[in-house]
């Protein structure tokens, strides 16, 4: 078990939100780069199992975001140095946002999150949405890796070679990932529909769990 697993998930999410807010309020590219570097160094220090895959993805995305925004700002008449600085600041925002929440989510299991929501007595609908959001991210990462394995098995080495080639071929994984994510979301919604989920209907819940589990006005003996 990682030492971050013992920290309350709400505290980790709150810290990630504060770090993200700090990156969005960064006045210049230097401060944003410092925050991004701090997040990446902390991720290296934590030695998360899935960190290597994150570094590969965020490297390509950061280059793509920086290049696209720089060209956009230059086309609008902004000076070259100012356009590049602003594009770097936006890319660092993306790194800080994804990196901080990546750490919080990767060190939070589904059982711990549900237990924390139950302890806090959060509404069922909010708990379900939070659980689905946190749970979908690892599934998307696994699906992204599976798509890459399938492409390599068919002879498509799209994650190797010059950086420009890898950036241009990012869509070769991005499009199938979007399709699979939509299918997963549709399957989850269909499952909830089949099980009769309705936010307007109040569900019963266990009040006491022991040798005798009491629910509402009747008891079930184990």
mmCIF file of C-alpha atoms in Angstrom:
data_model
loop_
_atom_site.group_PDB
_atom_site.id
_atom_site.type_symbol
_atom_site.label_atom_id
_atom_site.label_comp_id
_atom_site.label_asym_id
_atom_site.label_seq_id
_atom_site.Cartn_x
_atom_site.Cartn_y
_atom_site.Cartn_z
ATOM 1 C CA UNK A 1 0.000 0.000 0.000
ATOM 2 C CA UNK A 2 1.302 3.449 -0.926
ATOM 3 C CA UNK A 3 1.614 5.964 1.897
ATOM 4 C CA UNK A 4 -0.728 8.327 0.048
ATOM 5 C CA UNK A 5 -3.467 5.690 0.228
ATOM 6 C CA UNK A 6 -3.867 6.401 3.952
ATOM 7 C CA UNK A 7 -4.785 10.057 3.389
ATOM 8 C CA UNK A 8 -8.452 10.993 3.273
ATOM 9 C CA UNK A 9 -9.558 11.144 -0.396
ATOM 10 C CA UNK A 10 -11.437 14.405 0.122
ATOM 11 C CA UNK A 11 -8.275 15.992 1.522
ATOM 12 C CA UNK A 12 -6.285 14.847 -1.515
ATOM 13 C CA UNK A 13 -8.924 16.174 -3.898
ATOM 14 C CA UNK A 14 -9.022 19.482 -2.006
ATOM 15 C CA UNK A 15 -5.235 19.836 -2.202
ATOM 16 C CA UNK A 16 -5.346 19.023 -5.927
ATOM 17 C CA UNK A 17 -8.015 21.691 -6.421
ATOM 18 C CA UNK A 18 -5.946 24.278 -4.532
ATOM 19 C CA UNK A 19 -2.809 23.488 -6.550
ATOM 20 C CA UNK A 20 -4.844 23.712 -9.752
ATOM 21 C CA UNK A 21 -6.293 27.064 -8.699
ATOM 22 C CA UNK A 22 -2.781 28.329 -7.962
ATOM 23 C CA UNK A 23 -1.641 27.348 -11.455
ATOM 24 C CA UNK A 24 -4.577 29.129 -13.067
ATOM 25 C CA UNK A 25 -3.812 32.245 -11.031
ATOM 26 C CA UNK A 26 -0.116 32.174 -11.951
ATOM 27 C CA UNK A 27 0.811 35.660 -13.207
ATOM 28 C CA UNK A 28 3.438 34.533 -15.701
ATOM 29 C CA UNK A 29 5.005 31.533 -17.373
ATOM 30 C CA UNK A 30 7.854 31.252 -14.867
ATOM 31 C CA UNK A 31 5.520 30.715 -11.903
ATOM 32 C CA UNK A 32 3.425 28.261 -13.912
ATOM 33 C CA UNK A 33 6.545 26.327 -14.927
ATOM 34 C CA UNK A 34 7.670 26.186 -11.289
ATOM 35 C CA UNK A 35 4.324 24.737 -10.204
ATOM 36 C CA UNK A 36 4.368 22.215 -13.048
ATOM 37 C CA UNK A 37 7.910 21.168 -12.159
ATOM 38 C CA UNK A 38 6.931 20.774 -8.496
ATOM 39 C CA UNK A 39 3.990 18.516 -9.398
ATOM 40 C CA UNK A 40 6.111 16.361 -11.718
ATOM 41 C CA UNK A 41 8.929 16.064 -9.168
ATOM 42 C CA UNK A 42 6.443 15.079 -6.473
ATOM 43 C CA UNK A 43 5.032 12.449 -8.806
ATOM 44 C CA UNK A 44 8.532 11.073 -9.363
ATOM 45 C CA UNK A 45 9.078 11.026 -5.602
ATOM 46 C CA UNK A 46 5.837 9.082 -5.059
ATOM 47 C CA UNK A 47 6.901 6.450 -7.641
ATOM 48 C CA UNK A 48 3.353 5.684 -8.749
ATOM 49 C CA UNK A 49 3.071 2.572 -10.972
ATOM 50 C CA UNK A 50 1.196 4.378 -13.748
ATOM 51 C CA UNK A 51 3.384 7.505 -13.714
ATOM 52 C CA UNK A 52 5.479 6.430 -16.719
ATOM 53 C CA UNK A 53 2.409 6.260 -18.945
ATOM 54 C CA UNK A 54 1.286 9.646 -17.700
ATOM 55 C CA UNK A 55 4.638 11.228 -18.522
ATOM 56 C CA UNK A 56 4.490 9.901 -22.079
ATOM 57 C CA UNK A 57 0.988 11.221 -22.655
ATOM 58 C CA UNK A 58 1.416 14.594 -20.985
ATOM 59 C CA UNK A 59 4.661 15.198 -22.872
ATOM 60 C CA UNK A 60 2.932 14.847 -26.221
ATOM 61 C CA UNK A 61 -0.113 16.827 -25.109
ATOM 62 C CA UNK A 62 2.033 19.651 -23.691
ATOM 63 C CA UNK A 63 3.960 19.988 -26.950
ATOM 64 C CA UNK A 64 0.735 19.960 -28.954
ATOM 65 C CA UNK A 65 -0.965 22.519 -26.696
ATOM 66 C CA UNK A 66 2.057 24.826 -26.680
ATOM 67 C CA UNK A 67 2.452 24.741 -30.457
ATOM 68 C CA UNK A 68 -1.249 25.214 -31.207
ATOM 69 C CA UNK A 69 -1.745 28.105 -28.783
ATOM 70 C CA UNK A 70 1.471 29.800 -29.858
ATOM 71 C CA UNK A 71 0.367 29.720 -33.490
ATOM 72 C CA UNK A 72 -3.078 30.987 -32.476
ATOM 73 C CA UNK A 73 -1.674 33.936 -30.522
ATOM 74 C CA UNK A 74 0.800 34.809 -33.286
ATOM 75 C CA UNK A 75 -1.977 34.723 -35.883
ATOM 76 C CA UNK A 76 -3.898 37.245 -33.755
ATOM 77 C CA UNK A 77 -1.010 39.690 -33.868
ATOM 78 C CA UNK A 78 0.704 38.952 -30.561
ATOM 79 C CA UNK A 79 4.487 39.257 -30.399
ATOM 80 C CA UNK A 80 6.450 36.023 -30.775
ATOM 81 C CA UNK A 81 8.007 36.026 -27.301
ATOM 82 C CA UNK A 82 4.728 36.944 -25.605
ATOM 83 C CA UNK A 83 2.830 34.306 -27.597
ATOM 84 C CA UNK A 84 5.287 31.553 -26.689
ATOM 85 C CA UNK A 85 5.293 32.579 -23.018
ATOM 86 C CA UNK A 86 1.492 32.552 -22.861
ATOM 87 C CA UNK A 87 1.332 29.187 -24.637
ATOM 88 C CA UNK A 88 3.823 27.721 -22.152
ATOM 89 C CA UNK A 89 1.749 29.087 -19.270
ATOM 90 C CA UNK A 90 -1.365 27.367 -20.636
ATOM 91 C CA UNK A 91 0.520 24.097 -21.113
ATOM 92 C CA UNK A 92 1.830 24.278 -17.541
ATOM 93 C CA UNK A 93 -1.725 24.821 -16.309
ATOM 94 C CA UNK A 94 -2.712 21.604 -18.044
ATOM 95 C CA UNK A 95 0.233 19.723 -16.510
ATOM 96 C CA UNK A 96 -0.550 20.953 -12.999
ATOM 97 C CA UNK A 97 -4.265 20.217 -13.305
ATOM 98 C CA UNK A 98 -3.907 16.713 -14.707
ATOM 99 C CA UNK A 99 -0.869 15.857 -12.577
ATOM 100 C CA UNK A 100 -2.343 16.885 -9.236
ATOM 101 C CA UNK A 101 -5.626 15.076 -9.816
ATOM 102 C CA UNK A 102 -3.742 12.103 -11.257
ATOM 103 C CA UNK A 103 -1.905 11.718 -7.949
ATOM 104 C CA UNK A 104 -5.121 12.080 -5.940
ATOM 105 C CA UNK A 105 -7.081 9.589 -8.038
ATOM 106 C CA UNK A 106 -4.326 6.999 -8.486
ATOM 107 C CA UNK A 107 -3.896 6.743 -4.708
ATOM 108 C CA UNK A 108 -7.623 6.433 -3.954
ATOM 109 C CA UNK A 109 -9.375 3.085 -4.248
ATOM 110 C CA UNK A 110 -13.074 2.716 -4.958
ATOM 111 C CA UNK A 111 -13.749 1.167 -1.552
ATOM 112 C CA UNK A 112 -12.017 3.982 0.320
ATOM 113 C CA UNK A 113 -13.903 6.599 -1.684
ATOM 114 C CA UNK A 114 -17.273 4.964 -1.018
ATOM 115 C CA UNK A 115 -16.447 4.595 2.679
ATOM 116 C CA UNK A 116 -15.476 8.272 2.897
ATOM 117 C CA UNK A 117 -18.689 9.337 1.131
ATOM 118 C CA UNK A 118 -20.731 7.172 3.483
ATOM 119 C CA UNK A 119 -18.911 8.556 6.531
ATOM 120 C CA UNK A 120 -19.593 12.101 5.347
ATOM 121 C CA UNK A 121 -23.266 11.193 4.681
ATOM 122 C CA UNK A 122 -23.136 12.634 1.189
ATOM 123 C CA UNK A 123 -26.229 12.349 -1.039
ATOM 124 C CA UNK A 124 -26.432 9.171 -3.074
ATOM 125 C CA UNK A 125 -26.508 10.963 -6.416
ATOM 126 C CA UNK A 126 -23.402 13.008 -5.596
ATOM 127 C CA UNK A 127 -21.617 9.872 -4.384
ATOM 128 C CA UNK A 128 -22.485 8.050 -7.594
ATOM 129 C CA UNK A 129 -21.256 10.916 -9.807
ATOM 130 C CA UNK A 130 -18.013 11.255 -7.834
ATOM 131 C CA UNK A 131 -17.435 7.512 -7.899
ATOM 132 C CA UNK A 132 -18.035 7.308 -11.660
ATOM 133 C CA UNK A 133 -15.733 10.253 -12.389
ATOM 134 C CA UNK A 134 -12.912 8.861 -10.255
ATOM 135 C CA UNK A 135 -13.471 5.314 -11.492
ATOM 136 C CA UNK A 136 -13.604 6.169 -15.184
ATOM 137 C CA UNK A 137 -10.130 7.700 -15.277
ATOM 138 C CA UNK A 138 -8.234 4.452 -14.501
ATOM 139 C CA UNK A 139 -10.481 2.629 -16.968
ATOM 140 C CA UNK A 140 -9.660 5.179 -19.660
ATOM 141 C CA UNK A 141 -5.959 4.803 -18.945
ATOM 142 C CA UNK A 142 -6.159 1.021 -19.225
ATOM 143 C CA UNK A 143 -8.141 1.350 -22.443
ATOM 144 C CA UNK A 144 -5.545 3.769 -23.820
ATOM 145 C CA UNK A 145 -2.782 1.258 -23.090
ATOM 146 C CA UNK A 146 -4.824 -1.563 -24.643
ATOM 147 C CA UNK A 147 -5.327 0.463 -27.825
ATOM 148 C CA UNK A 148 -1.570 1.023 -28.022
ATOM 149 C CA UNK A 149 -0.900 -2.707 -27.553
ATOM 150 C CA UNK A 150 -3.341 -3.572 -30.338
ATOM 151 C CA UNK A 151 -1.743 -1.020 -32.664
ATOM 152 C CA UNK A 152 1.751 -2.362 -31.954
ATOM 153 C CA UNK A 153 0.527 -5.924 -32.527
ATOM 154 C CA UNK A 154 -0.626 -4.812 -35.990
ATOM 155 C CA UNK A 155 2.726 -3.197 -36.761
ATOM 156 C CA UNK A 156 1.828 0.415 -35.995
ATOM 157 C CA UNK A 157 4.683 1.883 -33.946
ATOM 158 C CA UNK A 158 3.005 5.221 -33.394
ATOM 159 C CA UNK A 159 4.633 5.950 -30.029
ATOM 160 C CA UNK A 160 8.183 5.916 -31.351
ATOM 161 C CA UNK A 161 10.240 8.114 -33.610
ATOM 162 C CA UNK A 162 10.528 11.909 -33.791
ATOM 163 C CA UNK A 163 8.387 14.019 -31.483
ATOM 164 C CA UNK A 164 6.525 15.597 -34.400
ATOM 165 C CA UNK A 165 5.542 12.179 -35.736
ATOM 166 C CA UNK A 166 4.259 11.093 -32.334
ATOM 167 C CA UNK A 167 2.251 14.286 -31.904
ATOM 168 C CA UNK A 168 0.661 13.954 -35.340
ATOM 169 C CA UNK A 169 -0.327 10.347 -34.646
ATOM 170 C CA UNK A 170 -1.824 11.008 -31.219
ATOM 171 C CA UNK A 171 -5.292 10.964 -32.799
ATOM 172 C CA UNK A 172 -4.684 7.341 -33.783
ATOM 173 C CA UNK A 173 -5.263 6.520 -30.110
ATOM 174 C CA UNK A 174 -7.424 9.473 -29.171
ATOM 175 C CA UNK A 175 -10.315 8.682 -31.500
ATOM 176 C CA UNK A 176 -10.676 4.997 -30.454
ATOM 177 C CA UNK A 177 -10.381 6.091 -26.814
ATOM 178 C CA UNK A 178 -13.240 8.560 -27.225
ATOM 179 C CA UNK A 179 -15.380 5.862 -28.860
ATOM 180 C CA UNK A 180 -14.651 3.366 -26.075
ATOM 181 C CA UNK A 181 -15.311 5.981 -23.391
ATOM 182 C CA UNK A 182 -18.691 6.755 -24.933
ATOM 183 C CA UNK A 183 -19.498 3.041 -25.038
ATOM 184 C CA UNK A 184 -18.525 2.608 -21.379
ATOM 185 C CA UNK A 185 -20.676 5.577 -20.371
ATOM 186 C CA UNK A 186 -23.596 4.181 -22.368
ATOM 187 C CA UNK A 187 -23.175 0.752 -20.745
ATOM 188 C CA UNK A 188 -23.128 2.302 -17.262
ATOM 189 C CA UNK A 189 -26.252 4.352 -17.949
ATOM 190 C CA UNK A 190 -28.039 1.292 -19.356
ATOM 191 C CA UNK A 191 -27.102 -0.736 -16.285
ATOM 192 C CA UNK A 192 -28.454 1.967 -13.968
ATOM 193 C CA UNK A 193 -31.658 2.054 -16.011
ATOM 194 C CA UNK A 194 -32.093 -1.720 -15.826
ATOM 195 C CA UNK A 195 -31.595 -1.678 -12.060
ATOM 196 C CA UNK A 196 -34.259 1.003 -11.687
ATOM 197 C CA UNK A 197 -32.032 3.858 -10.555
ATOM 198 C CA UNK A 198 -34.040 7.034 -10.075
ATOM 199 C CA UNK A 199 -32.640 10.099 -8.234
ATOM 200 C CA UNK A 200 -36.172 11.073 -7.244
ATOM 201 C CA UNK A 201 -36.783 7.849 -5.315
ATOM 202 C CA UNK A 202 -35.452 7.680 -1.768
ATOM 203 C CA UNK A 203 -33.546 4.487 -1.127
ATOM 204 C CA UNK A 204 -33.466 2.604 2.146
ATOM 205 C CA UNK A 205 -30.143 2.138 3.889
ATOM 206 C CA UNK A 206 -28.758 -0.041 6.641
ATOM 207 C CA UNK A 207 -28.918 1.689 10.017
ATOM 208 C CA UNK A 208 -27.090 -0.912 12.069
ATOM 209 C CA UNK A 209 -24.909 -3.802 10.963
ATOM 210 C CA UNK A 210 -24.110 -6.562 13.410
ATOM 211 C CA UNK A 211 -25.545 -9.929 14.338
ATOM 212 C CA UNK A 212 -28.926 -8.360 13.643
ATOM 213 C CA UNK A 213 -29.111 -5.943 10.692
ATOM 214 C CA UNK A 214 -32.009 -3.512 11.117
ATOM 215 C CA UNK A 215 -33.535 -1.791 8.102
ATOM 216 C CA UNK A 216 -36.529 0.534 8.526
ATOM 217 C CA UNK A 217 -39.187 -1.190 10.662
ATOM 218 C CA UNK A 218 -38.139 -4.802 10.221
ATOM 219 C CA UNK A 219 -35.035 -6.831 10.930
ATOM 220 C CA UNK A 220 -33.138 -9.497 9.030
ATOM 221 C CA UNK A 221 -31.247 -12.066 11.046
ATOM 222 C CA UNK A 222 -27.935 -13.241 9.586
#
